């Protein structure tokens, strides 16, 4: 097995925190911790509202995610486990190659094909049961 | 209140993942995701063993943390909630000033004085109940 030689995860793209109420959470993450709020975006495909807070130094961002309905995985996660860290997203170079490597190594990718974001980015999630309890998102930057 | 004007959290220093067994977790995070393993360190003061995996691009690292006893907060967290993301650590410039700002804003800092790490770094934790479910570590680089 040679997958260990590859640097599949390049950088931390973001940490997603699921919250009940975006405005209340911004009072901590923007107003107290001082993270700059870049934008708030409705993502109808995911039924969430997301606040993007890029760190002022280094790179990577905090995303505060508020479910807008009750019938999604993230809404059920919030109802069952409460607010808190939801997933970590690593950027990869080639998401299709990454998916093949992960599957070969026995990790469960939740999508058969990458999902396509509003900016042309591609992303998939790895089941936390196969990643030591962590929901991992892999993300490929738009070309 | 002017704390919102400050950029208190500068960068993501690390994401800590609590695991049952470091070697098993390394098979995913090092061998499949390809994160380079910098070192494994025993931290007797915290009763944990930590694997440090800095991301190859950008900055920040993943820390895999295995409790070495059953009588610590992180060991109880693992027993109750299972493996998964445990805390996020932000670097700050001046931890004493940060602690004062956080307390003024109503966030609960778990230490009265910063803890001192083996490299001279200072760090404190913020109670997740006052930070929307997230255990946040603040870290000041050694001078």
Short mmCIF file of C-alpha atoms in Angstrom, two decimals:
data_model
loop_
_atom_site.label_atom_id
_atom_site.label_comp_id
_atom_site.label_asym_id
_atom_site.label_seq_id
_atom_site.Cartn_x
_atom_site.Cartn_y
_atom_site.Cartn_z
CA UNK A 1 0.00 0.00 0.00
CA UNK A 2 1.55 3.27 -1.11
CA UNK A 3 -1.13 5.81 -0.26
CA UNK A 4 0.83 6.84 2.83
CA UNK A 5 3.51 8.36 0.63
CA UNK A 6 1.08 10.87 -0.85
CA UNK A 7 0.29 14.18 0.77
CA UNK A 8 -3.40 13.98 0.12
CA UNK A 9 -4.57 16.63 2.63
CA UNK A 10 -2.71 19.86 1.82
CA UNK A 11 -4.14 22.40 4.23
CA UNK A 12 -6.95 23.03 6.67
CA UNK A 13 -9.56 24.87 4.64
CA UNK A 14 -12.09 25.37 7.42
CA UNK A 15 -13.55 24.19 10.69
CA UNK A 16 -17.34 24.11 10.73
CA UNK A 17 -19.21 24.80 13.95
CA UNK A 18 -22.94 24.06 14.02
CA UNK A 19 -24.96 26.65 15.95
CA UNK A 20 -28.59 27.34 16.81
CA UNK A 21 -28.44 30.99 15.93
CA UNK A 22 -25.88 32.68 13.72
CA UNK A 23 -26.26 36.11 15.27
CA UNK A 24 -25.73 34.81 18.80
CA UNK A 25 -22.66 32.85 17.72
CA UNK A 26 -21.23 35.89 15.91
CA UNK A 27 -21.30 37.72 19.23
CA UNK A 28 -18.61 35.32 20.42
CA UNK A 29 -16.61 34.49 17.29
CA UNK A 30 -16.66 37.92 15.64
CA UNK A 31 -17.22 40.31 18.54
CA UNK A 32 -15.14 38.68 21.27
CA UNK A 33 -12.56 36.50 19.49
CA UNK A 34 -12.31 39.17 16.81
CA UNK A 35 -12.52 36.97 13.72
CA UNK A 36 -13.38 39.10 10.69
CA UNK A 37 -16.77 38.26 9.17
CA UNK A 38 -16.30 37.93 5.43
CA UNK A 39 -19.87 37.13 4.45
CA UNK A 40 -23.06 35.28 5.38
CA UNK A 41 -24.41 32.95 2.72
CA UNK A 42 -27.63 30.99 2.40
CA UNK A 43 -26.91 27.56 0.92
CA UNK A 44 -30.32 26.25 -0.19
CA UNK A 45 -28.84 22.94 -1.42
CA UNK A 46 -27.63 22.18 2.12
CA UNK A 47 -30.51 23.95 3.93
CA UNK A 48 -28.10 26.00 6.01
CA UNK A 49 -27.01 29.58 6.51
CA UNK A 50 -23.23 29.96 6.86
CA UNK A 51 -21.05 32.75 8.27
CA UNK A 52 -17.49 32.70 6.89
CA UNK A 53 -14.80 34.02 9.24
CA UNK A 54 -11.31 33.76 7.75
CA UNK A 55 -8.47 33.93 10.26
CA UNK A 56 -6.53 37.21 9.95
CA UNK A 57 -3.15 35.42 9.81
CA UNK A 58 -2.17 32.09 8.36
CA UNK A 59 -5.05 30.70 6.38
CA UNK A 60 -8.14 28.64 6.91
CA UNK A 61 -11.44 29.87 8.28
CA UNK A 62 -14.10 29.22 10.83
CA UNK A 63 -17.54 28.57 9.39
CA UNK A 64 -20.55 28.98 11.64
CA UNK A 65 -23.40 26.89 10.25
CA UNK A 66 -27.05 27.31 11.21
CA UNK A 67 -29.50 24.74 9.84
CA UNK A 68 -32.57 26.37 8.28
CA UNK A 69 -34.80 23.27 8.41
CA UNK A 70 -35.13 20.24 10.67
CA UNK A 71 -34.77 17.48 8.08
CA UNK A 72 -31.05 17.48 7.31
CA UNK A 73 -28.16 15.55 8.81
CA UNK A 74 -26.68 18.67 10.34
CA UNK A 75 -30.04 19.71 11.85
CA UNK A 76 -30.38 16.28 13.45
CA UNK A 77 -26.78 16.48 14.69
CA UNK A 78 -27.59 19.81 16.34
CA UNK A 79 -30.80 18.44 17.89
CA UNK A 80 -29.04 15.35 19.24
CA UNK A 81 -25.59 16.59 20.25
CA UNK A 82 -26.07 20.32 20.63
CA UNK A 83 -23.89 23.09 19.33
CA UNK A 84 -20.22 22.38 18.67
CA UNK A 85 -17.59 21.44 16.11
CA UNK A 86 -19.21 19.61 13.21
CA UNK A 87 -16.51 18.87 10.67
CA UNK A 88 -13.02 19.70 9.51
CA UNK A 89 -12.29 20.37 5.85
CA UNK A 90 -8.97 19.61 4.22
CA UNK A 91 -8.07 20.87 0.76
CA UNK A 92 -6.84 18.22 -1.67
CA UNK A 93 -5.36 18.58 -5.14
CA UNK A 94 -7.44 16.01 -7.01
CA UNK A 95 -10.63 14.94 -5.31
CA UNK A 96 -11.35 12.01 -7.64
CA UNK A 97 -7.91 10.52 -6.96
CA UNK A 98 -8.39 11.15 -3.24
CA UNK A 99 -11.73 9.35 -3.25
CA UNK A 100 -10.16 6.32 -4.92
CA UNK A 101 -7.31 6.24 -2.39
CA UNK A 102 -9.67 6.57 0.55
CA UNK A 103 -11.93 3.80 -0.69
CA UNK A 104 -8.91 1.56 -1.29
CA UNK A 105 -7.84 2.19 2.30
CA UNK A 106 -11.29 1.27 3.66
CA UNK A 107 -12.57 4.74 4.47
CA UNK A 108 -16.22 5.35 3.66
CA UNK A 109 -16.83 8.30 1.34
CA UNK A 110 -20.44 9.45 1.68
CA UNK A 111 -20.81 10.49 -1.97
CA UNK A 112 -20.29 8.45 -5.12
CA UNK A 113 -19.49 11.59 -7.07
CA UNK A 114 -18.13 14.87 -5.70
CA UNK A 115 -20.75 17.49 -4.83
CA UNK A 116 -20.41 20.80 -6.67
CA UNK A 117 -20.47 24.06 -4.71
CA UNK A 118 -21.70 27.47 -5.84
CA UNK A 119 -18.16 28.63 -6.68
CA UNK A 120 -17.35 25.51 -8.73
CA UNK A 121 -15.55 23.80 -5.86
CA UNK A 122 -15.92 20.04 -5.45
CA UNK A 123 -16.36 18.34 -2.09
CA UNK A 124 -17.15 15.04 -0.41
CA UNK A 125 -17.50 13.85 3.16
CA UNK A 126 -15.90 10.87 4.89
CA UNK A 127 -17.99 8.93 7.39
CA UNK A 128 -16.81 9.65 10.96
CA UNK A 129 -17.03 5.95 11.83
CA UNK A 130 -14.09 5.30 9.52
CA UNK A 131 -12.10 8.39 10.59
CA UNK A 132 -11.91 8.06 14.37
CA UNK A 133 -15.08 9.98 15.08
CA UNK A 134 -14.35 12.97 12.88
CA UNK A 135 -16.56 14.04 9.99
CA UNK A 136 -13.96 15.02 7.40
CA UNK A 137 -14.71 17.07 4.31
CA UNK A 138 -12.33 16.98 1.36
CA UNK A 139 -12.42 19.96 -0.93
CA UNK A 140 -10.96 20.67 -4.35
CA UNK A 141 -10.50 24.31 -5.30
CA UNK A 142 -12.30 25.43 -8.48
CA UNK A 143 -10.02 25.31 -11.54
CA UNK B 1 -17.66 47.48 24.44
CA UNK B 2 -14.68 47.64 22.12
CA UNK B 3 -13.33 44.08 22.27
CA UNK B 4 -14.94 43.36 18.89
CA UNK B 5 -12.49 45.73 17.23
CA UNK B 6 -9.51 43.63 18.27
CA UNK B 7 -8.25 40.68 16.28
CA UNK B 8 -7.75 38.50 19.29
CA UNK B 9 -7.54 35.13 17.49
CA UNK B 10 -4.78 35.40 14.88
CA UNK B 11 -4.57 31.94 13.36
CA UNK B 12 -5.67 28.35 13.82
CA UNK B 13 -2.78 26.73 15.65
CA UNK B 14 -4.21 23.23 15.82
CA UNK B 15 -7.24 20.99 15.90
CA UNK B 16 -7.10 18.32 18.58
CA UNK B 17 -8.75 14.95 17.97
CA UNK B 18 -9.11 12.59 20.93
CA UNK B 19 -8.50 8.95 20.04
CA UNK B 20 -8.38 5.59 21.81
CA UNK B 21 -5.17 4.48 20.20
CA UNK B 22 -2.58 6.70 18.57
CA UNK B 23 -1.20 4.02 16.28
CA UNK B 24 -4.62 3.12 14.90
CA UNK B 25 -5.44 6.79 14.31
CA UNK B 26 -2.11 7.37 12.56
CA UNK B 27 -3.11 4.71 10.05
CA UNK B 28 -5.82 7.11 8.87
CA UNK B 29 -4.35 10.57 9.41
CA UNK B 30 -0.75 9.84 8.42
CA UNK B 31 -1.04 6.80 6.16
CA UNK B 32 -4.24 7.59 4.25
CA UNK B 33 -4.69 11.37 4.47
CA UNK B 34 -0.94 11.72 4.16
CA UNK B 35 -0.33 14.22 6.95
CA UNK B 36 3.37 14.23 7.88
CA UNK B 37 4.03 13.02 11.42
CA UNK B 38 6.40 15.49 13.06
CA UNK B 39 6.73 13.82 16.45
CA UNK B 40 4.94 11.93 19.21
CA UNK B 41 5.22 13.45 22.68
CA UNK B 42 4.24 12.24 26.12
CA UNK B 43 2.79 15.10 28.15
CA UNK B 44 2.83 13.88 31.76
CA UNK B 45 1.25 17.10 33.08
CA UNK B 46 -1.84 16.43 30.95
CA UNK B 47 -1.67 12.62 31.12
CA UNK B 48 -1.81 12.30 27.36
CA UNK B 49 0.32 11.16 24.45
CA UNK B 50 0.13 13.49 21.44
CA UNK B 51 1.00 12.99 17.78
CA UNK B 52 1.71 16.27 15.97
CA UNK B 53 0.86 16.34 12.26
CA UNK B 54 1.50 19.74 10.66
CA UNK B 55 -0.31 20.34 7.39
CA UNK B 56 2.12 20.38 4.44
CA UNK B 57 0.74 23.69 3.08
CA UNK B 58 -0.68 26.69 4.86
CA UNK B 59 -0.10 26.35 8.56
CA UNK B 60 -1.75 24.79 11.56
CA UNK B 61 -1.65 21.17 12.56
CA UNK B 62 -3.74 18.21 13.55
CA UNK B 63 -2.99 16.83 16.99
CA UNK B 64 -4.07 13.30 17.80
CA UNK B 65 -4.42 12.97 21.56
CA UNK B 66 -4.57 9.67 23.43
CA UNK B 67 -5.33 9.84 27.17
CA UNK B 68 -2.88 7.73 29.19
CA UNK B 69 -5.04 7.50 32.35
CA UNK B 70 -8.77 7.47 33.08
CA UNK B 71 -8.94 10.36 35.54
CA UNK B 72 -8.63 13.41 33.31
CA UNK B 73 -11.21 15.56 31.61
CA UNK B 74 -10.16 14.38 28.18
CA UNK B 75 -10.28 10.71 29.25
CA UNK B 76 -13.82 11.20 30.53
CA UNK B 77 -14.76 13.01 27.32
CA UNK B 78 -13.49 10.02 25.33
CA UNK B 79 -15.36 7.56 27.56
CA UNK B 80 -18.62 9.51 27.31
CA UNK B 81 -18.62 10.86 23.76
CA UNK B 82 -16.22 8.59 21.93
CA UNK B 83 -13.44 9.57 19.56
CA UNK B 84 -13.71 12.85 17.69
CA UNK B 85 -12.75 16.49 17.57
CA UNK B 86 -11.94 17.72 21.07
CA UNK B 87 -10.85 21.35 20.80
CA UNK B 88 -9.66 24.08 18.47
CA UNK B 89 -6.67 26.21 19.37
CA UNK B 90 -6.25 29.79 18.23
CA UNK B 91 -3.00 31.68 18.60
CA UNK B 92 -3.27 35.06 20.31
CA UNK B 93 -0.66 37.78 20.74
CA UNK B 94 -1.06 38.49 24.45
CA UNK B 95 -2.83 35.80 26.44
CA UNK B 96 -3.25 37.87 29.61
CA UNK B 97 -4.97 40.64 27.67
CA UNK B 98 -7.09 38.04 25.87
CA UNK B 99 -8.18 36.50 29.17
CA UNK B 100 -9.27 39.89 30.48
CA UNK B 101 -11.25 40.62 27.32
CA UNK B 102 -12.93 37.23 27.39
CA UNK B 103 -13.90 37.55 31.04
CA UNK B 104 -15.27 41.05 30.40
CA UNK B 105 -17.40 39.62 27.60
CA UNK B 106 -18.80 36.87 29.85
CA UNK B 107 -16.81 33.92 28.51
CA UNK B 108 -15.60 31.48 31.13
CA UNK B 109 -11.85 30.92 31.10
CA UNK B 110 -11.04 27.63 32.86
CA UNK B 111 -7.73 28.82 34.32
CA UNK B 112 -7.02 31.80 36.54
CA UNK B 113 -3.46 31.95 35.25
CA UNK B 114 -2.15 30.68 31.91
CA UNK B 115 -0.73 27.17 31.93
CA UNK B 116 2.87 26.85 30.84
CA UNK B 117 3.87 24.27 28.21
CA UNK B 118 7.16 22.45 27.82
CA UNK B 119 8.36 24.89 25.13
CA UNK B 120 7.50 27.98 27.21
CA UNK B 121 4.17 28.53 25.47
CA UNK B 122 1.21 29.76 27.51
CA UNK B 123 -2.30 28.45 27.10
CA UNK B 124 -5.79 28.52 28.59
CA UNK B 125 -9.11 26.93 27.75
CA UNK B 126 -12.54 28.51 27.38
CA UNK B 127 -15.55 26.58 28.67
CA UNK B 128 -17.59 25.21 25.75
CA UNK B 129 -20.83 26.30 27.44
CA UNK B 130 -19.84 29.92 26.84
CA UNK B 131 -18.53 29.35 23.30
CA UNK B 132 -21.43 27.63 21.53
CA UNK B 133 -20.36 24.11 22.40
CA UNK B 134 -16.72 24.41 21.35
CA UNK B 135 -13.81 23.89 23.72
CA UNK B 136 -11.46 26.67 22.63
CA UNK B 137 -7.80 26.83 23.54
CA UNK B 138 -5.94 30.11 23.35
CA UNK B 139 -2.20 29.89 22.92
CA UNK B 140 0.61 32.43 23.17
CA UNK B 141 3.84 31.58 21.38
CA UNK B 142 6.97 31.47 23.59
CA UNK B 143 8.90 34.77 23.53
#
